[in-house]
Amino acid sequence: MSANRIRTPGIDDEVPDIRVHDARADVPDEDLDRSLRPKTLADFVNQEQVTAQLAIFIEAARGRGEPLDHVLLAGPPGLGKTSLAHIVAAELGVPMVQTAGPALERKGDVASFLTSLEPGSVFFVDEIHRLGRAVEETLYPAMEDAELPVVLGQGAGARTVTLPLPPFTLVGATTRSGLLTTPLRDRFGVCHRLEHYSAEHLAEIVERSALILEVEIDAEGAKTIAGRSRGTPRVANRLLKRVRDFAQVKGGGTIDAGVAADALEMLEVDAGGLDRSDRALLDTVATKFGGGPVGLSTLAIAIGEEPDTIEDIFEPYLLQQGLLKRTPRGRVLTERAFEHLGIPAPERAKSLF
């Protein structure tokens, strides 16, 4: 009898099988996202300087038969830091063990990962800036000397035993590099920052993803999606999947510029890549506060969001696009923001530009 099979005694032949499934096995969206990730450095577009340097470092390390030096990848979310970590492990031909900073709460958590690594493995820690201080200090001797000090006992009878570790490569990813402590940052031999993608490179990514998803798309359709993807591959792939659904139902299954534009209009993503929440924030500052300045806490209450959400989710892209300014007195819309909203800038606001 199968271990996952439940039967009622005496009437096995009359009761259909009931199977117990692990919910984690049914994750088609996650599998799909992974399938869209680039698999090699050659597939990783836009970050040519980063990939060119990594290719040299990886080839040199393989030639010497040594692990690659520890690597720090920084940059905004969705630019491919996790994908690049997987590529590093694949190019080195070694296993990869993945975790996240918040998951490493105690020294024992780090020790369990490090002691189970195979020689040469890549140990990937996402959001590494969120490591606790005690956990972070445990990594210092591991990164420098491949050793793990372990304290046995308590009080006066306590003693420290040093465990040797297999050689490994720590790959850390962070969206907030400024929160990394100097001792940790200095122990990474390779440091790279990923930048936002150009529309041309995003169009390449959209076309590649469309090929994997087996959906027909022309060059103009890919450009339309890429132009509204906020310079981020993760956003481009998310929009592509939603446009694919629209094309399947209303566009004959093929994505061209018209189908893409209609789908993105339905999703309320405008030509500048702004969604409903972005426009609501700009409109609130423009109409309720005369273009600003308005304090963060006041703005958060006005649009019904948390201040952290505004700072971390909404503002970065608006600031990059020159639609919003941070001043000592508060947030202020730029003239470009009024033009984007189609609202004439008030005279008081013009004097602030």
Tab-separated table of C-alpha atoms in Angstrom, residues 28-339:
chain	number	residue	atom	x	y	z
A	28	PRO	CA	3.594	26.196	-11.387
A	29	ASP	CA	4.114	29.965	-11.161
A	30	GLU	CA	7.411	29.591	-9.312
A	31	ASP	CA	8.591	26.929	-11.759
A	32	LEU	CA	7.614	29.208	-14.621
A	33	ASP	CA	9.535	32.144	-13.144
A	34	ARG	CA	12.621	29.976	-12.768
A	35	SER	CA	12.336	28.795	-16.339
A	36	LEU	CA	12.504	32.392	-17.545
A	37	ARG	CA	15.783	33.046	-15.745
A	38	PRO	CA	18.923	33.202	-17.931
A	39	LYS	CA	21.064	30.093	-17.590
A	40	THR	CA	24.471	31.378	-18.737
A	41	LEU	CA	26.468	34.598	-18.654
A	42	ALA	CA	25.930	34.911	-22.406
A	43	ASP	CA	22.148	35.012	-21.849
A	44	PHE	CA	22.453	37.678	-19.158
A	45	VAL	CA	21.987	40.921	-21.104
A	46	ASN	CA	22.557	44.602	-20.263
A	47	GLN	CA	25.116	44.094	-17.467
A	48	GLU	CA	28.043	43.562	-19.851
A	49	GLN	CA	30.687	44.980	-17.522
A	50	VAL	CA	29.545	42.739	-14.670
A	51	THR	CA	29.297	39.567	-16.749
A	52	ALA	CA	32.596	40.217	-18.557
A	53	GLN	CA	34.455	40.534	-15.270
A	54	LEU	CA	32.737	37.517	-13.738
A	55	ALA	CA	33.584	35.422	-16.791
A	56	ILE	CA	37.287	36.185	-16.315
A	57	PHE	CA	37.216	35.555	-12.564
A	58	ILE	CA	35.331	32.272	-12.995
A	59	GLU	CA	37.660	31.010	-15.724
A	60	ALA	CA	40.710	31.916	-13.636
A	61	ALA	CA	39.317	30.165	-10.559
A	62	ARG	CA	38.498	27.035	-12.547
A	63	GLY	CA	41.968	27.061	-14.093
A	64	ARG	CA	43.579	27.137	-10.646
A	65	GLY	CA	41.168	24.574	-9.247
A	66	GLU	CA	40.149	27.000	-6.508
A	67	PRO	CA	36.773	28.359	-5.398
A	68	LEU	CA	35.796	31.769	-6.713
A	69	ASP	CA	36.375	34.652	-4.336
A	70	HIS	CA	33.310	35.765	-2.378
A	71	VAL	CA	30.906	37.845	-4.480
A	72	LEU	CA	28.597	40.699	-3.435
A	73	LEU	CA	25.753	41.659	-5.792
A	74	ALA	CA	23.892	44.888	-5.071
A	75	GLY	CA	21.064	46.691	-6.799
A	76	PRO	CA	17.305	47.290	-6.843
A	77	PRO	CA	14.888	44.334	-6.764
A	78	GLY	CA	14.167	42.387	-9.925
A	79	LEU	CA	17.419	43.021	-11.813
A	80	GLY	CA	18.736	39.464	-11.690
A	81	LYS	CA	20.913	39.103	-8.590
A	82	THR	CA	19.507	35.665	-7.770
A	83	SER	CA	19.746	34.592	-11.413
A	84	LEU	CA	23.365	35.698	-11.512
A	85	ALA	CA	24.135	33.669	-8.379
A	86	HIS	CA	22.672	30.567	-10.041
A	87	ILE	CA	24.710	31.299	-13.175
A	88	VAL	CA	27.931	31.608	-11.146
A	89	ALA	CA	27.339	28.165	-9.629
A	90	ALA	CA	26.484	26.690	-13.034
A	91	GLU	CA	29.547	28.211	-14.711
A	92	LEU	CA	31.771	26.894	-11.913
A	93	GLY	CA	30.079	23.498	-12.161
A	94	VAL	CA	29.462	23.298	-8.411
A	95	PRO	CA	26.380	22.818	-6.224
A	96	MET	CA	24.534	25.841	-4.859
A	97	VAL	CA	22.912	26.199	-1.447
A	98	GLN	CA	20.464	29.088	-1.070
A	99	THR	CA	19.027	30.892	1.940
A	100	ALA	CA	18.084	34.423	3.009
A	101	GLY	CA	19.405	36.764	5.657
A	102	PRO	CA	16.220	36.838	7.788
A	103	ALA	CA	16.200	33.011	7.883
A	104	LEU	CA	19.587	32.913	9.633
A	105	GLU	CA	18.519	33.870	13.140
A	106	ARG	CA	21.147	32.060	15.222
A	107	LYS	CA	24.789	31.062	14.914
A	108	GLY	CA	23.687	27.453	14.727
A	109	ASP	CA	21.698	28.209	11.564
A	110	VAL	CA	24.849	29.388	9.812
A	111	ALA	CA	26.882	26.500	11.187
A	112	SER	CA	24.412	23.915	9.877
A	113	PHE	CA	24.647	25.367	6.360
A	114	LEU	CA	28.418	25.811	6.299
A	115	THR	CA	29.316	22.401	7.689
A	116	SER	CA	27.096	20.634	5.144
A	117	LEU	CA	28.597	22.353	2.082
A	118	GLU	CA	30.460	20.306	-0.491
A	119	PRO	CA	33.955	21.541	-1.443
A	120	GLY	CA	33.763	24.469	-3.865
A	121	SER	CA	30.023	25.031	-3.338
A	122	VAL	CA	28.302	28.380	-3.808
A	123	PHE	CA	26.511	29.528	-0.650
A	124	PHE	CA	23.978	32.165	-1.698
A	125	VAL	CA	22.520	34.501	0.936
A	126	ASP	CA	19.769	36.801	-0.347
A	127	GLU	CA	19.076	40.081	1.479
A	128	ILE	CA	22.371	39.659	3.283
A	129	HIS	CA	22.083	43.128	4.853
A	130	ARG	CA	19.383	41.724	7.150
A	131	LEU	CA	21.759	39.368	8.968
A	132	GLY	CA	21.945	39.816	12.729
A	133	ARG	CA	25.223	41.076	14.152
A	134	ALA	CA	26.069	37.812	15.951
A	135	VAL	CA	25.318	35.759	12.832
A	136	GLU	CA	27.336	38.124	10.678
A	137	GLU	CA	30.377	37.828	12.925
A	138	THR	CA	30.174	34.043	12.602
A	139	LEU	CA	30.743	34.459	8.879
A	140	TYR	CA	33.980	36.440	9.256
A	141	PRO	CA	36.337	33.500	10.040
A	142	ALA	CA	34.393	31.283	7.637
A	143	MET	CA	34.950	33.712	4.767
A	144	GLU	CA	38.558	34.508	5.559
A	145	ASP	CA	40.040	31.275	6.916
A	146	ALA	CA	37.441	28.581	6.126
A	147	GLU	CA	37.071	27.951	9.843
A	148	LEU	CA	34.096	27.919	12.164
A	149	PRO	CA	34.700	28.613	15.881
A	150	VAL	CA	32.249	26.734	18.093
A	151	VAL	CA	31.882	27.389	21.831
A	152	LEU	CA	31.373	24.247	23.901
A	153	GLY	CA	30.034	24.460	27.429
A	154	GLN	CA	29.129	27.486	29.513
A	155	GLY	CA	30.705	29.714	32.095
A	156	ALA	CA	34.259	29.093	33.313
A	157	GLY	CA	34.347	25.655	31.710
A	158	ALA	CA	33.540	26.884	28.226
A	159	ARG	CA	36.087	26.290	25.483
A	160	THR	CA	36.264	27.126	21.810
A	161	VAL	CA	36.727	24.451	19.177
A	162	THR	CA	37.563	25.426	15.615
A	163	LEU	CA	35.955	23.326	12.903
A	164	PRO	CA	37.566	23.292	9.440
A	165	LEU	CA	35.199	24.106	6.592
A	166	PRO	CA	35.367	23.036	2.962
A	167	PRO	CA	36.404	25.812	0.590
A	168	PHE	CA	33.323	27.651	-0.655
A	169	THR	CA	32.146	30.834	-2.354
A	170	LEU	CA	29.731	33.088	-0.515
A	171	VAL	CA	27.502	35.053	-2.888
A	172	GLY	CA	25.568	37.779	-1.102
A	173	ALA	CA	22.732	39.799	-2.647
A	174	THR	CA	21.398	43.034	-1.234
A	175	THR	CA	18.981	45.769	-2.223
A	176	ARG	CA	20.341	48.051	0.531
A	177	SER	CA	24.115	48.007	0.272
A	178	GLY	CA	24.343	51.021	2.573
A	179	LEU	CA	23.101	48.856	5.451
A	180	LEU	CA	26.031	46.431	5.151
A	181	THR	CA	28.674	46.813	7.834
A	182	THR	CA	32.166	47.700	6.675
A	183	PRO	CA	33.781	44.486	8.051
A	184	LEU	CA	31.353	42.329	6.078
A	185	ARG	CA	31.590	44.371	2.889
A	186	ASP	CA	35.400	44.308	2.974
A	187	ARG	CA	35.474	40.510	3.039
A	188	PHE	CA	33.952	40.255	-0.433
A	189	GLY	CA	36.645	40.091	-3.093
A	190	VAL	CA	34.234	40.752	-5.980
A	191	CYS	CA	31.626	43.504	-5.662
A	192	HIS	CA	29.201	44.445	-8.421
A	193	ARG	CA	26.173	46.716	-8.629
A	194	LEU	CA	23.446	45.907	-11.148
A	195	GLU	CA	21.775	48.838	-12.893
A	196	HIS	CA	18.356	49.227	-14.499
A	197	TYR	CA	18.007	47.863	-18.017
A	198	SER	CA	17.582	49.830	-21.215
A	199	ALA	CA	14.398	49.389	-23.246
A	200	GLU	CA	16.376	47.648	-26.002
A	201	HIS	CA	17.767	45.021	-23.642
A	202	LEU	CA	14.377	44.534	-22.007
A	203	ALA	CA	12.899	43.897	-25.451
A	204	GLU	CA	15.484	41.128	-25.933
A	205	ILE	CA	14.454	39.621	-22.607
A	206	VAL	CA	10.762	39.805	-23.533
A	207	GLU	CA	11.394	38.059	-26.858
A	208	ARG	CA	13.447	35.336	-25.148
A	209	SER	CA	10.768	34.816	-22.484
A	210	ALA	CA	8.046	34.722	-25.141
A	211	LEU	CA	9.963	31.956	-26.909
A	212	ILE	CA	10.128	29.957	-23.657
A	213	LEU	CA	6.425	30.557	-23.011
A	214	GLU	CA	5.662	29.506	-26.598
A	215	VAL	CA	3.755	32.678	-27.395
A	216	GLU	CA	4.093	34.545	-30.695
A	217	ILE	CA	5.302	38.131	-30.373
A	218	ASP	CA	6.690	40.585	-32.906
A	219	ALA	CA	9.426	43.162	-32.355
A	220	GLU	CA	7.000	46.050	-31.856
A	221	GLY	CA	4.987	44.112	-29.306
A	222	ALA	CA	8.168	43.336	-27.347
A	223	LYS	CA	9.186	47.011	-27.475
A	224	THR	CA	5.781	48.092	-26.186
A	225	ILE	CA	6.051	45.797	-23.172
A	226	ALA	CA	9.707	46.673	-22.572
A	227	GLY	CA	8.981	50.399	-22.618
A	228	ARG	CA	6.550	50.055	-19.711
A	229	SER	CA	8.633	47.666	-17.593
A	230	ARG	CA	10.371	50.249	-15.389
A	231	GLY	CA	13.815	49.061	-16.483
A	232	THR	CA	13.317	45.782	-14.595
A	233	PRO	CA	13.325	42.258	-16.120
A	234	ARG	CA	11.050	40.901	-13.386
A	235	VAL	CA	8.399	43.497	-14.274
A	236	ALA	CA	8.865	42.789	-17.994
A	237	ASN	CA	8.256	39.059	-17.509
A	238	ARG	CA	5.251	39.714	-15.268
A	239	LEU	CA	3.677	42.036	-17.846
A	240	LEU	CA	4.453	39.591	-20.648
A	241	LYS	CA	2.509	36.818	-18.903
A	242	ARG	CA	-0.503	39.065	-18.403
A	243	VAL	CA	-0.358	40.308	-22.007
A	244	ARG	CA	-0.123	36.677	-23.115
A	245	ASP	CA	-3.424	35.984	-21.326
A	246	PHE	CA	-5.034	38.992	-23.039
A	247	ALA	CA	-3.713	37.923	-26.442
A	248	GLN	CA	-4.986	34.389	-25.941
A	249	VAL	CA	-8.513	35.566	-25.172
A	250	LYS	CA	-8.884	38.679	-27.322
A	251	GLY	CA	-5.944	38.893	-29.682
A	252	GLY	CA	-5.806	35.587	-31.507
A	253	GLY	CA	-2.807	34.410	-29.482
A	254	THR	CA	-0.293	36.733	-31.154
A	255	ILE	CA	1.187	39.763	-29.408
A	256	ASP	CA	1.780	42.808	-31.575
A	257	ALA	CA	2.043	46.471	-30.619
A	258	GLY	CA	-1.722	46.982	-30.664
A	259	VAL	CA	-2.530	43.925	-28.560
A	260	ALA	CA	0.241	44.806	-26.088
A	261	ALA	CA	-0.962	48.395	-25.782
A	262	ASP	CA	-4.585	47.322	-25.259
A	263	ALA	CA	-3.577	44.750	-22.635
A	264	LEU	CA	-1.397	47.200	-20.741
A	265	GLU	CA	-4.157	49.807	-20.840
A	266	MET	CA	-6.474	47.232	-19.281
A	267	LEU	CA	-3.798	46.607	-16.618
A	268	GLU	CA	-3.657	50.405	-16.078
A	269	VAL	CA	0.041	50.600	-16.897
A	270	ASP	CA	0.643	53.794	-18.857
A	271	ALA	CA	3.301	54.628	-21.433
A	272	GLY	CA	5.713	55.743	-18.715
A	273	GLY	CA	5.408	52.468	-16.804
A	274	LEU	CA	3.319	54.034	-14.026
A	275	ASP	CA	0.479	52.004	-12.588
A	276	ARG	CA	-2.656	53.150	-10.766
A	277	SER	CA	-0.880	53.485	-7.405
A	278	ASP	CA	1.901	55.636	-8.867
A	279	ARG	CA	-0.557	57.954	-10.557
A	280	ALA	CA	-2.713	58.146	-7.420
A	281	LEU	CA	0.295	59.361	-5.433
A	282	LEU	CA	1.201	61.989	-8.026
A	283	ASP	CA	-2.418	63.083	-8.410
A	284	THR	CA	-2.806	63.453	-4.635
A	285	VAL	CA	0.239	65.701	-4.376
A	286	ALA	CA	-0.872	67.684	-7.417
A	287	THR	CA	-4.545	68.235	-6.567
A	288	LYS	CA	-4.729	68.090	-2.784
A	289	PHE	CA	-1.440	69.744	-1.903
A	290	GLY	CA	-0.861	72.047	-4.871
A	291	GLY	CA	2.190	70.134	-6.048
A	292	GLY	CA	3.829	70.127	-2.618
A	293	PRO	CA	5.796	70.287	-0.516
A	294	VAL	CA	3.986	67.675	1.569
A	295	GLY	CA	5.407	65.604	4.395
A	296	LEU	CA	5.793	61.844	4.086
A	297	SER	CA	3.470	60.998	6.965
A	298	THR	CA	0.792	63.359	5.631
A	299	LEU	CA	1.092	61.880	2.151
A	300	ALA	CA	0.877	58.341	3.557
A	301	ILE	CA	-2.378	59.138	5.347
A	302	ALA	CA	-3.791	60.885	2.276
A	303	ILE	CA	-3.328	57.875	-0.012
A	304	GLY	CA	-3.910	55.206	2.635
A	305	GLU	CA	-0.441	53.634	2.526
A	306	GLU	CA	2.375	53.103	5.018
A	307	PRO	CA	5.311	55.554	4.858
A	308	ASP	CA	7.729	52.636	4.325
A	309	THR	CA	5.681	51.480	1.331
A	310	ILE	CA	5.893	54.930	-0.227
A	311	GLU	CA	9.654	55.178	0.350
A	312	ASP	CA	10.560	51.646	-0.728
A	313	ILE	CA	7.992	50.835	-3.441
A	314	PHE	CA	6.599	53.996	-5.030
A	315	GLU	CA	9.239	56.698	-4.729
A	316	PRO	CA	12.366	55.066	-6.230
A	317	TYR	CA	10.932	54.859	-9.744
A	318	LEU	CA	9.218	58.257	-9.524
A	319	LEU	CA	12.485	59.842	-8.431
A	320	GLN	CA	14.435	58.101	-11.205
A	321	GLN	CA	11.983	59.394	-13.788
A	322	GLY	CA	12.229	62.955	-12.507
A	323	LEU	CA	8.556	63.084	-11.514
A	324	LEU	CA	9.063	63.659	-7.801
A	325	LYS	CA	11.584	65.500	-5.632
A	326	ARG	CA	12.509	65.080	-1.990
A	327	THR	CA	13.163	68.375	-0.246
A	328	PRO	CA	13.763	69.287	3.413
A	329	ARG	CA	10.146	70.496	3.558
A	330	GLY	CA	8.635	67.381	1.958
A	331	ARG	CA	7.765	65.814	-1.395
A	332	VAL	CA	7.355	68.103	-4.418
A	333	LEU	CA	6.135	67.300	-7.924
A	334	THR	CA	8.288	68.342	-10.851
A	335	GLU	CA	7.002	70.106	-13.933
A	336	ARG	CA	7.391	66.821	-15.791
A	337	ALA	CA	4.944	65.181	-13.369
A	338	PHE	CA	2.268	67.767	-14.131
A	339	GLU	CA	2.830	67.202	-17.846
